[in-house]
Structure formats: structure tokens, C-alpha cells
PDB file of C-alpha atoms in Angstrom:
ATOM      1  CA  MET A   1      55.494  41.423  81.281  1.00 95.00           C
ATOM      2  CA  THR A   2      53.449  39.299  78.899  1.00 98.00           C
ATOM      3  CA  PRO A   3      53.868  35.502  78.905  1.00 98.00           C
ATOM      4  CA  ARG A   4      55.908  35.844  75.692  1.00 98.00           C
ATOM      5  CA  GLU A   5      58.271  38.334  77.343  1.00 98.00           C
ATOM      6  CA  ILE A   6      58.592  36.246  80.517  1.00 98.00           C
ATOM      7  CA  VAL A   7      59.529  33.120  78.555  1.00 98.00           C
ATOM      8  CA  LEU A   8      62.026  34.949  76.356  1.00 98.00           C
ATOM      9  CA  CYS A   9      63.653  36.495  79.429  1.00 98.00           C
ATOM     10  CA  ALA A  10      63.897  33.077  81.088  1.00 98.00           C
ATOM     11  CA  VAL A  11      65.475  31.492  78.008  1.00 98.00           C
ATOM     12  CA  GLN A  12      67.897  34.426  77.775  1.00 98.00           C
ATOM     13  CA  ALA A  13      68.860  33.952  81.425  1.00 98.00           C
ATOM     14  CA  ILE A  14      69.445  30.201  81.052  1.00 98.00           C
ATOM     15  CA  PHE A  15      70.997  29.861  77.587  1.00 97.00           C
ATOM     16  CA  ALA A  16      72.650  33.218  76.865  1.00 97.00           C
ATOM     17  CA  ASP A  17      73.424  35.045  80.106  1.00 98.00           C
ATOM     18  CA  PHE A  18      73.899  31.803  82.088  1.00 98.00           C
ATOM     19  CA  ASP A  19      72.592  33.705  85.109  1.00 98.00           C
ATOM     20  CA  PRO A  20      71.201  31.416  87.865  1.00 98.00           C
ATOM     21  CA  ALA A  21      69.822  34.311  89.939  1.00 98.00           C
ATOM     22  CA  LYS A  22      67.932  35.787  87.004  1.00 98.00           C
ATOM     23  CA  ALA A  23      66.602  32.356  86.053  1.00 98.00           C
ATOM     24  CA  GLU A  24      65.469  31.657  89.610  1.00 97.00           C
ATOM     25  CA  ALA A  25      63.460  34.894  89.603  1.00 98.00           C
ATOM     26  CA  LEU A  26      61.590  33.794  86.481  1.00 98.00           C
ATOM     27  CA  LEU A  27      60.928  30.104  87.237  1.00 98.00           C
ATOM     28  CA  ALA A  28      58.228  28.887  89.606  1.00 98.00           C
ATOM     29  CA  PRO A  29      59.828  26.804  92.415  1.00 95.00           C
ATOM     30  CA  ASP A  30      57.388  23.949  91.676  1.00 97.00           C
ATOM     31  CA  TYR A  31      58.099  24.149  87.936  1.00 98.00           C
ATOM     32  CA  ILE A  32      56.538  21.112  86.240  1.00 98.00           C
ATOM     33  CA  GLN A  33      58.997  19.424  83.891  1.00 98.00           C
ATOM     34  CA  HIS A  34      58.026  17.107  81.006  1.00 98.00           C
ATOM     35  CA  ASN A  35      61.472  16.820  79.407  1.00 97.00           C
ATOM     36  CA  VAL A  36      62.287  13.106  79.435  1.00 96.00           C
ATOM     37  CA  GLY A  37      65.788  13.585  80.888  1.00 94.00           C
ATOM     38  CA  VAL A  38      65.468  16.393  83.447  1.00 95.00           C
ATOM     39  CA  PRO A  39      63.996  16.109  86.969  1.00 97.00           C
ATOM     40  CA  THR A  40      61.001  18.261  87.822  1.00 98.00           C
ATOM     41  CA  GLY A  41      61.251  21.568  89.687  1.00 97.00           C
ATOM     42  CA  ALA A  42      63.208  24.762  89.110  1.00 98.00           C
ATOM     43  CA  ALA A  43      66.226  23.698  91.174  1.00 97.00           C
ATOM     44  CA  PRO A  44      67.615  21.145  88.669  1.00 96.00           C
ATOM     45  CA  ILE A  45      67.540  23.742  85.879  1.00 97.00           C
ATOM     46  CA  ILE A  46      69.163  26.421  87.982  1.00 97.00           C
ATOM     47  CA  GLY A  47      71.829  23.997  89.185  1.00 96.00           C
ATOM     48  CA  PHE A  48      72.589  22.932  85.603  1.00 95.00           C
ATOM     49  CA  ILE A  49      73.261  26.457  84.286  1.00 97.00           C
ATOM     50  CA  PRO A  50      77.046  26.467  85.036  1.00 96.00           C
ATOM     51  CA  ALA A  51      77.434  23.213  83.104  1.00 95.00           C
ATOM     52  CA  LEU A  52      75.483  24.687  80.195  1.00 96.00           C
ATOM     53  CA  LYS A  53      77.836  27.669  80.145  1.00 96.00           C
ATOM     54  CA  GLU A  54      80.855  25.361  80.209  1.00 95.00           C
ATOM     55  CA  SER A  55      79.437  23.317  77.322  1.00 95.00           C
ATOM     56  CA  GLY A  56      79.290  26.309  74.975  1.00 95.00           C
ATOM     57  CA  ILE A  57      75.656  25.602  74.107  1.00 97.00           C
ATOM     58  CA  LYS A  58      73.961  28.109  71.808  1.00 97.00           C
ATOM     59  CA  CYS A  59      70.200  28.579  71.480  1.00 97.00           C
ATOM     60  CA  THR A  60      68.824  30.216  68.314  1.00 98.00           C
ATOM     61  CA  ILE A  61      65.127  31.083  68.326  1.00 98.00           C
ATOM     62  CA  HIS A  62      63.434  30.923  64.923  1.00 98.00           C
ATOM     63  CA  ARG A  63      59.770  31.407  65.820  1.00 98.00           C
ATOM     64  CA  VAL A  64      57.682  32.399  68.823  1.00 98.00           C
ATOM     65  CA  ILE A  65      53.957  31.592  68.960  1.00 98.00           C
ATOM     66  CA  ALA A  66      51.920  32.641  71.980  1.00 98.00           C
ATOM     67  CA  GLU A  67      48.310  32.125  73.001  1.00 98.00           C
ATOM     68  CA  GLY A  68      47.018  32.845  76.485  1.00 98.00           C
ATOM     69  CA  ASP A  69      49.442  31.462  79.050  1.00 98.00           C
ATOM     70  CA  LEU A  70      51.232  29.163  76.557  1.00 98.00           C
ATOM     71  CA  VAL A  71      54.333  30.127  74.569  1.00 98.00           C
ATOM     72  CA  VAL A  72      55.973  27.961  71.887  1.00 98.00           C
ATOM     73  CA  LEU A  73      59.567  28.432  70.760  1.00 98.00           C
ATOM     74  CA  HIS A  74      60.959  26.850  67.590  1.00 98.00           C
ATOM     75  CA  VAL A  75      64.687  26.668  68.251  1.00 98.00           C
ATOM     76  CA  THR A  76      68.026  25.183  67.295  1.00 98.00           C
ATOM     77  CA  TYR A  77      70.491  24.123  69.999  1.00 98.00           C
ATOM     78  CA  GLU A  78      74.137  23.960  68.919  1.00 97.00           C
ATOM     79  CA  ASN A  79      76.894  22.340  70.993  1.00 96.00           C
ATOM     80  CA  ALA A  80      73.992  20.508  72.587  1.00 95.00           C
ATOM     81  CA  GLN A  81      75.776  17.393  73.866  1.00 92.00           C
ATOM     82  CA  ALA A  82      74.173  18.084  77.250  1.00 88.00           C
ATOM     83  CA  PHE A  83      70.840  17.355  75.545  1.00 91.00           C
ATOM     84  CA  GLY A  84      72.075  14.342  73.613  1.00 88.00           C
ATOM     85  CA  GLY A  85      73.355  15.670  70.293  1.00 91.00           C
ATOM     86  CA  ASP A  86      75.662  18.104  68.528  1.00 95.00           C
ATOM     87  CA  THR A  87      72.907  20.162  66.875  1.00 98.00           C
ATOM     88  CA  LEU A  88      69.257  19.661  67.769  1.00 98.00           C
ATOM     89  CA  VAL A  89      66.064  21.208  66.441  1.00 98.00           C
ATOM     90  CA  ALA A  90      63.377  21.584  69.075  1.00 98.00           C
ATOM     91  CA  PHE A  91      60.002  22.885  70.009  1.00 98.00           C
ATOM     92  CA  ASP A  92      59.853  24.144  73.584  1.00 98.00           C
ATOM     93  CA  VAL A  93      56.440  24.874  75.080  1.00 98.00           C
ATOM     94  CA  PHE A  94      56.111  26.877  78.284  1.00 98.00           C
ATOM     95  CA  ARG A  95      53.135  27.675  80.493  1.00 98.00           C
ATOM     96  CA  VAL A  96      53.272  30.907  82.470  1.00 98.00           C
ATOM     97  CA  GLU A  97      51.404  31.376  85.753  1.00 98.00           C
ATOM     98  CA  ASN A  98      51.493  34.320  88.143  1.00 97.00           C
ATOM     99  CA  GLY A  99      54.321  35.965  86.246  1.00 97.00           C
ATOM    100  CA  LYS A 100      56.642  32.958  86.247  1.00 98.00           C
ATOM    101  CA  VAL A 101      57.355  30.012  83.969  1.00 98.00           C
ATOM    102  CA  ALA A 102      55.473  27.145  85.602  1.00 98.00           C
ATOM    103  CA  GLU A 103      55.562  24.210  83.167  1.00 98.00           C
ATOM    104  CA  HIS A 104      57.615  22.981  80.214  1.00 98.00           C
ATOM    105  CA  TRP A 105      57.204  20.450  77.407  1.00 98.00           C
ATOM    106  CA  ASP A 106      59.686  19.844  74.586  1.00 98.00           C
ATOM    107  CA  ASN A 107      60.620  17.645  71.666  1.00 98.00           C
ATOM    108  CA  LEU A 108      64.162  17.502  70.296  1.00 97.00           C
ATOM    109  CA  GLN A 109      65.427  15.917  67.103  1.00 97.00           C
ATOM    110  CA  PRO A 110      68.909  15.874  65.523  1.00 97.00           C
ATOM    111  CA  ARG A 111      69.180  18.419  62.715  1.00 97.00           C
ATOM    112  CA  VAL A 112      69.209  16.902  59.231  1.00 95.00           C
ATOM    113  CA  THR A 113      70.837  18.955  56.485  1.00 92.00           C
ATOM    114  CA  GLN A 114      70.143  16.717  53.478  1.00 93.00           C
ATOM    115  CA  THR A 115      66.356  16.750  53.203  1.00 95.00           C
ATOM    116  CA  ALA A 116      63.838  15.333  50.748  1.00 93.00           C
ATOM    117  CA  SER A 117      62.440  18.786  49.946  1.00 95.00           C
ATOM    118  CA  GLY A 118      65.710  20.697  49.925  1.00 95.00           C
ATOM    119  CA  HIS A 119      64.436  22.938  52.724  1.00 97.00           C
ATOM    120  CA  GLY A 120      66.015  23.102  56.144  1.00 97.00           C
ATOM    121  CA  MET A 121      64.211  22.036  59.295  1.00 98.00           C
ATOM    122  CA  THR A 122      63.871  25.614  60.559  1.00 98.00           C
ATOM    123  CA  ASP A 123      63.940  27.950  57.539  1.00 97.00           C
ATOM    124  CA  GLY A 124      60.850  29.377  55.871  1.00 97.00           C
ATOM    125  CA  ALA A 125      58.268  31.980  56.834  1.00 97.00           C
ATOM    126  CA  THR A 126      58.446  33.607  60.257  1.00 98.00           C
ATOM    127  CA  GLU A 127      56.071  36.583  60.138  1.00 97.00           C
ATOM    128  CA  ILE A 128      52.938  36.304  62.248  1.00 98.00           C
ATOM    129  CA  CYS A 129      49.915  37.879  60.571  1.00 98.00           C
ATOM    130  CA  ASP A 130      46.149  37.338  60.240  1.00 98.00           C
ATOM    131  CA  LEU A 131      45.614  37.717  63.981  1.00 98.00           C
ATOM    132  CA  ASP A 132      41.900  38.091  63.287  1.00 98.00           C
ATOM    133  CA  LYS A 133      41.917  34.520  61.930  1.00 98.00           C
ATOM    134  CA  THR A 134      43.499  32.881  64.986  1.00 98.00           C
ATOM    135  CA  ILE A 135      40.287  31.155  66.068  1.00 98.00           C
ATOM    136  CA  SER A 136      39.357  29.880  62.603  1.00 98.00           C
ATOM    137  CA  ASN A 137      42.914  28.728  61.860  1.00 98.00           C
ATOM    138  CA  LYS A 138      43.054  26.871  65.178  1.00 98.00           C
ATOM    139  CA  ALA A 139      39.762  25.150  64.338  1.00 98.00           C
ATOM    140  CA  LEU A 140      41.137  24.219  60.896  1.00 98.00           C
ATOM    141  CA  ILE A 141      44.162  22.477  62.399  1.00 98.00           C
ATOM    142  CA  GLN A 142      42.085  20.757  65.065  1.00 98.00           C
ATOM    143  CA  GLY A 143      39.945  19.373  62.247  1.00 97.00           C
ATOM    144  CA  PHE A 144      43.033  18.300  60.292  1.00 96.00           C
ATOM    145  CA  VAL A 145      44.470  16.503  63.308  1.00 96.00           C
ATOM    146  CA  ARG A 146      41.197  14.733  64.037  1.00 96.00           C
ATOM    147  CA  GLU A 147      40.223  13.755  60.508  1.00 95.00           C
ATOM    148  CA  VAL A 148      43.580  13.234  58.772  1.00 93.00           C
ATOM    149  CA  LEU A 149      46.292  12.599  61.365  1.00 93.00           C
ATOM    150  CA  GLN A 150      44.078  10.607  63.732  1.00 93.00           C
ATOM    151  CA  GLY A 151      42.497   8.860  60.745  1.00 90.00           C
ATOM    152  CA  HIS A 152      38.797   9.610  61.217  1.00 93.00           C
ATOM    153  CA  ALA A 153      38.389  10.918  57.637  1.00 93.00           C
ATOM    154  CA  PRO A 154      41.771  10.862  55.846  1.00 90.00           C
ATOM    155  CA  GLU A 155      40.101  11.278  52.462  1.00 91.00           C
ATOM    156  CA  ARG A 156      39.376  14.890  53.444  1.00 94.00           C
ATOM    157  CA  VAL A 157      43.062  15.848  53.359  1.00 93.00           C
ATOM    158  CA  THR A 158      42.467  18.214  50.427  1.00 94.00           C
ATOM    159  CA  ASP A 159      40.033  20.187  52.593  1.00 95.00           C
ATOM    160  CA  TYR A 160      43.012  21.174  54.713  1.00 97.00           C
ATOM    161  CA  ILE A 161      46.242  21.172  52.685  1.00 96.00           C
ATOM    162  CA  SER A 162      46.752  23.537  49.753  1.00 96.00           C
ATOM    163  CA  LEU A 163      46.900  21.862  46.366  1.00 93.00           C
ATOM    164  CA  THR A 164      49.141  24.598  44.969  1.00 94.00           C
ATOM    165  CA  THR A 165      51.637  25.389  47.747  1.00 94.00           C
ATOM    166  CA  TYR A 166      52.688  23.027  50.521  1.00 96.00           C
ATOM    167  CA  THR A 167      56.246  23.639  51.733  1.00 97.00           C
ATOM    168  CA  GLN A 168      57.578  20.777  53.796  1.00 97.00           C
ATOM    169  CA  HIS A 169      60.351  20.985  56.416  1.00 97.00           C
ATOM    170  CA  ASN A 170      60.150  17.407  57.683  1.00 96.00           C
ATOM    171  CA  PRO A 171      63.521  16.089  56.427  1.00 95.00           C
ATOM    172  CA  LEU A 172      62.005  12.879  55.006  1.00 93.00           C
ATOM    173  CA  VAL A 173      59.056  14.410  53.134  1.00 94.00           C
ATOM    174  CA  ALA A 174      59.080  16.198  49.773  1.00 95.00           C
ATOM    175  CA  ASP A 175      57.024  19.301  49.020  1.00 95.00           C
ATOM    176  CA  GLY A 176      53.398  19.141  47.939  1.00 93.00           C
ATOM    177  CA  LEU A 177      50.519  16.882  48.775  1.00 88.00           C
ATOM    178  CA  ALA A 178      52.001  14.188  46.534  1.00 89.00           C
ATOM    179  CA  GLY A 179      55.223  14.300  48.525  1.00 88.00           C
ATOM    180  CA  LEU A 180      53.308  13.844  51.754  1.00 90.00           C
ATOM    181  CA  GLY A 181      51.331  10.914  50.370  1.00 85.00           C
ATOM    182  CA  ALA A 182      54.433   9.198  49.033  1.00 88.00           C
ATOM    183  CA  ALA A 183      56.237   9.560  52.348  1.00 83.00           C
ATOM    184  CA  MET A 184      53.297   8.242  54.364  1.00 83.00           C
ATOM    185  CA  GLN A 185      53.062   5.210  52.078  1.00 86.00           C
ATOM    186  CA  ALA A 186      56.812   4.608  52.361  1.00 84.00           C
ATOM    187  CA  PHE A 187      56.639   4.785  56.158  1.00 83.00           C
ATOM    188  CA  ALA A 188      53.731   2.331  56.205  1.00 80.00           C
ATOM    189  CA  ASP A 189      55.502  -0.065  53.821  1.00 84.00           C
ATOM    190  CA  ALA A 190      58.526  -0.015  56.138  1.00 84.00           C
ATOM    191  CA  GLY A 191      56.379  -0.817  59.180  1.00 82.00           C
ATOM    192  CA  GLN A 192      56.847   2.740  60.460  1.00 85.00           C
ATOM    193  CA  ALA A 193      53.349   4.120  59.997  1.00 85.00           C
ATOM    194  CA  MET A 194      52.648   7.316  61.935  1.00 89.00           C
ATOM    195  CA  THR A 195      49.571   7.115  64.137  1.00 92.00           C
ATOM    196  CA  TYR A 196      48.315  10.039  66.191  1.00 96.00           C
ATOM    197  CA  ALA A 197      46.236   9.066  69.228  1.00 96.00           C
ATOM    198  CA  ARG A 198      45.669  12.351  71.060  1.00 97.00           C
ATOM    199  CA  THR A 199      46.728  15.989  70.900  1.00 98.00           C
ATOM    200  CA  PRO A 200      46.926  17.544  74.378  1.00 97.00           C
ATOM    201  CA  LEU A 201      48.434  20.884  73.291  1.00 98.00           C
ATOM    202  CA  VAL A 202      47.248  23.282  70.586  1.00 98.00           C
ATOM    203  CA  VAL A 203      48.624  26.840  70.464  1.00 98.00           C
ATOM    204  CA  ALA A 204      47.548  29.318  67.790  1.00 98.00           C
ATOM    205  CA  GLU A 205      48.568  32.833  66.883  1.00 98.00           C
ATOM    206  CA  GLY A 206      47.361  34.278  63.611  1.00 98.00           C
ATOM    207  CA  ASN A 207      48.620  32.241  60.672  1.00 98.00           C
ATOM    208  CA  PHE A 208      50.599  29.778  62.823  1.00 99.00           C
ATOM    209  CA  VAL A 209      49.163  26.826  64.760  1.00 98.00           C
ATOM    210  CA  PHE A 210      51.258  24.432  66.855  1.00 98.00           C
ATOM    211  CA  THR A 211      50.180  20.978  68.048  1.00 98.00           C
ATOM    212  CA  ALA A 212      51.806  18.449  70.381  1.00 98.00           C
ATOM    213  CA  SER A 213      50.526  14.922  69.928  1.00 98.00           C
ATOM    214  CA  GLU A 214      51.063  11.479  71.367  1.00 98.00           C
ATOM    215  CA  GLY A 215      51.040   8.434  69.131  1.00 97.00           C
ATOM    216  CA  LYS A 216      53.226   5.758  67.629  1.00 95.00           C
ATOM    217  CA  LEU A 217      55.808   5.397  64.882  1.00 93.00           C
ATOM    218  CA  GLY A 218      55.315   1.790  63.970  1.00 92.00           C
ATOM    219  CA  ASP A 219      55.027   0.151  67.389  1.00 93.00           C
ATOM    220  CA  VAL A 220      57.148   2.735  69.205  1.00 95.00           C
ATOM    221  CA  PRO A 221      55.460   5.320  71.468  1.00 97.00           C
ATOM    222  CA  THR A 222      56.305   8.665  69.897  1.00 97.00           C
ATOM    223  CA  ALA A 223      55.704  12.372  70.463  1.00 98.00           C
ATOM    224  CA  PHE A 224      54.875  14.442  67.383  1.00 98.00           C
ATOM    225  CA  PHE A 225      55.288  18.222  67.684  1.00 98.00           C
ATOM    226  CA  ASP A 226      53.986  19.998  64.550  1.00 98.00           C
ATOM    227  CA  LEU A 227      53.837  23.610  63.425  1.00 98.00           C
ATOM    228  CA  PHE A 228      51.551  24.649  60.572  1.00 98.00           C
ATOM    229  CA  ARG A 229      51.285  27.888  58.625  1.00 98.00           C
ATOM    230  CA  ILE A 230      47.888  28.694  57.162  1.00 98.00           C
ATOM    231  CA  GLU A 231      47.102  30.961  54.245  1.00 98.00           C
ATOM    232  CA  ASP A 232      43.595  31.577  52.886  1.00 96.00           C
ATOM    233  CA  GLY A 233      42.146  28.721  54.905  1.00 97.00           C
ATOM    234  CA  LYS A 234      44.659  26.072  53.807  1.00 98.00           C
ATOM    235  CA  ILE A 235      47.886  24.640  55.256  1.00 98.00           C
ATOM    236  CA  VAL A 236      50.776  25.916  53.137  1.00 98.00           C
ATOM    237  CA  GLU A 237      53.836  25.109  55.268  1.00 98.00           C
ATOM    238  CA  HIS A 238      54.798  22.552  57.919  1.00 98.00           C
ATOM    239  CA  TRP A 239      57.639  22.017  60.390  1.00 98.00           C
ATOM    240  CA  ASP A 240      57.945  19.228  62.957  1.00 98.00           C
ATOM    241  CA  THR A 241      60.069  17.268  65.368  1.00 98.00           C
ATOM    242  CA  LEU A 242      59.436  13.758  66.621  1.00 96.00           C
ATOM    243  CA  SER A 243      61.023  11.720  69.376  1.00 97.00           C
ATOM    244  CA  THR A 244      60.533   8.434  71.167  1.00 97.00           C
ATOM    245  CA  ILE A 245      58.664   8.474  74.476  1.00 98.00           C
ATOM    246  CA  PRO A 246      60.770   6.411  76.918  1.00 96.00           C
ATOM    247  CA  ASP A 247      59.335   3.980  79.445  1.00 94.00           C
ATOM    248  CA  GLU A 248      61.087   5.708  82.338  1.00 95.00           C
ATOM    249  CA  MET A 249      61.636   9.394  83.107  1.00 96.00           C
ATOM    250  CA  PRO A 250      63.242  11.196  86.073  1.00 96.00           C
ATOM    251  CA  HIS A 251      59.823  12.453  87.184  1.00 97.00           C
ATOM    252  CA  ALA A 252      56.200  11.299  87.309  1.00 97.00           C
ATOM    253  CA  ASN A 253      54.837  14.048  85.043  1.00 98.00           C
ATOM    254  CA  GLY A 254      54.934  12.096  81.773  1.00 97.00           C
ATOM    255  CA  LYS A 255      55.791  13.468  78.344  1.00 97.00           C
ATOM    256  CA  PHE A 256      52.544  15.435  78.233  1.00 97.00           C
TER     257      PHE A 256
END
């Protein structure tokens, strides 16, 4: 199986079939966990499956982006009290090694239905295309992160974001470049400026590029997981989740 197929089978085993034996066959015993509330290793996940079944949790996958041994899922978890909320939007990132899921990162955020743009947090384009542009699109987003999000050359934002079509799924940001600028100014005025310090994960497939970044929201350590859709060399659509990075976790692996 490909890494994409292995990850999808593992998620099916855990969140749909609730099958501990099937999950155990797909998870590496020394599974490295970066979720801020779950201990590391495969055993805690496998042991938690009966409780997940009892909770009535439902996992809906909206997008799958895969590059090499990394697979990104854009998902909604319903009845997700076990994860800290009723309905959560998440990005789950998995690394596959030797035919098994070996490492996991995620970022979960409560779903917001009343948004500044009128779009939902997970709707929008899903089709992967332009596979021949994967490398150039990945380089585009790496440049955007470095120059705009990390602040090395923010004035170059129009080199990256389309001036005609920019569909925004962040619940607090309106569509268009003007909407983004207004939101960033409002965050800064409220003492909640977003600062990106480093981006350890970048996964690209065709017209979609995902990034996972560490930074701050105001003074609070924060993880920013972003998904961008590129068309004709410009960013035309954006989804994200953000969450606080706690001081203490049930493992020594860190958020990233």
C-alpha cells in the first residue's frame, strides 16, 4: 500500500471500524505522538479505541494531501468531547515508515459556523490537479511563509496572493487581499498579532501545499497549520487551524 492508503486504513480502523487489532497492525509500536493530550506510542491509541466507539465520535475527511512519506488529512470530528470539543476542525499529519504509521502531528480548533467570509472552515475546492507543478508550488509557499508570514519581506505579499481571487476559510478573515490585511491589522491592534517563527513541516501535492508552523498569537505560543491552494502561480484559497502550545504535554516529543 502507498502511504496515503496506509494512513486512510489506519484512520478507518480507529475512527470508523473501532477495530483495535486492525489499528495495531497499522501503527508502529514506537509511534511518535505530538498531540498535546495523548501519550506517545501505539498502545495509548489502541487502548482508547473502545472509549472512542462509546463516545459516538465521527471523523469526516475533506482533503488528503500526500508527499513522500507524509500524509495530511483535513478533517472534521463530531461528537469529539474526547478531544475537547463538540465539533472540531483539524489537520492531522502522519509519517509512514516501513509500511506503518510511525509519527503524528495535529492541530484542532472548534468549528465556527458564522464566519467573516461566509465560507465554512472546510468547504471549497478539493480536487488535486497540476501534479507537474508540485515542486514550483511548494517553492512558492515556502517563499510566502519566509517573506510574508515570517516578516522578512511582507511588502511582497502581492507576489504570492492573487489580486482577483482569494477565498478565505479562516473564520475571522474576509475574502480577498483587503480582507486579509484588515484582519491582520485588527489582530495587531488587539495585541494578538500573528508571528510565525519556523515551519518544520511542508507537504505539497499538485495545487495544494500544507504548512505547519510554530509562532505566537500575541504573547501566546501557538501552532499554525495552513493549507493553500495555488492556481496559475498565485494563492487563491486558504484554510487553517490554530491552537495554543501548552507548557506541559504527556510526552517529551513537543508539538513539532
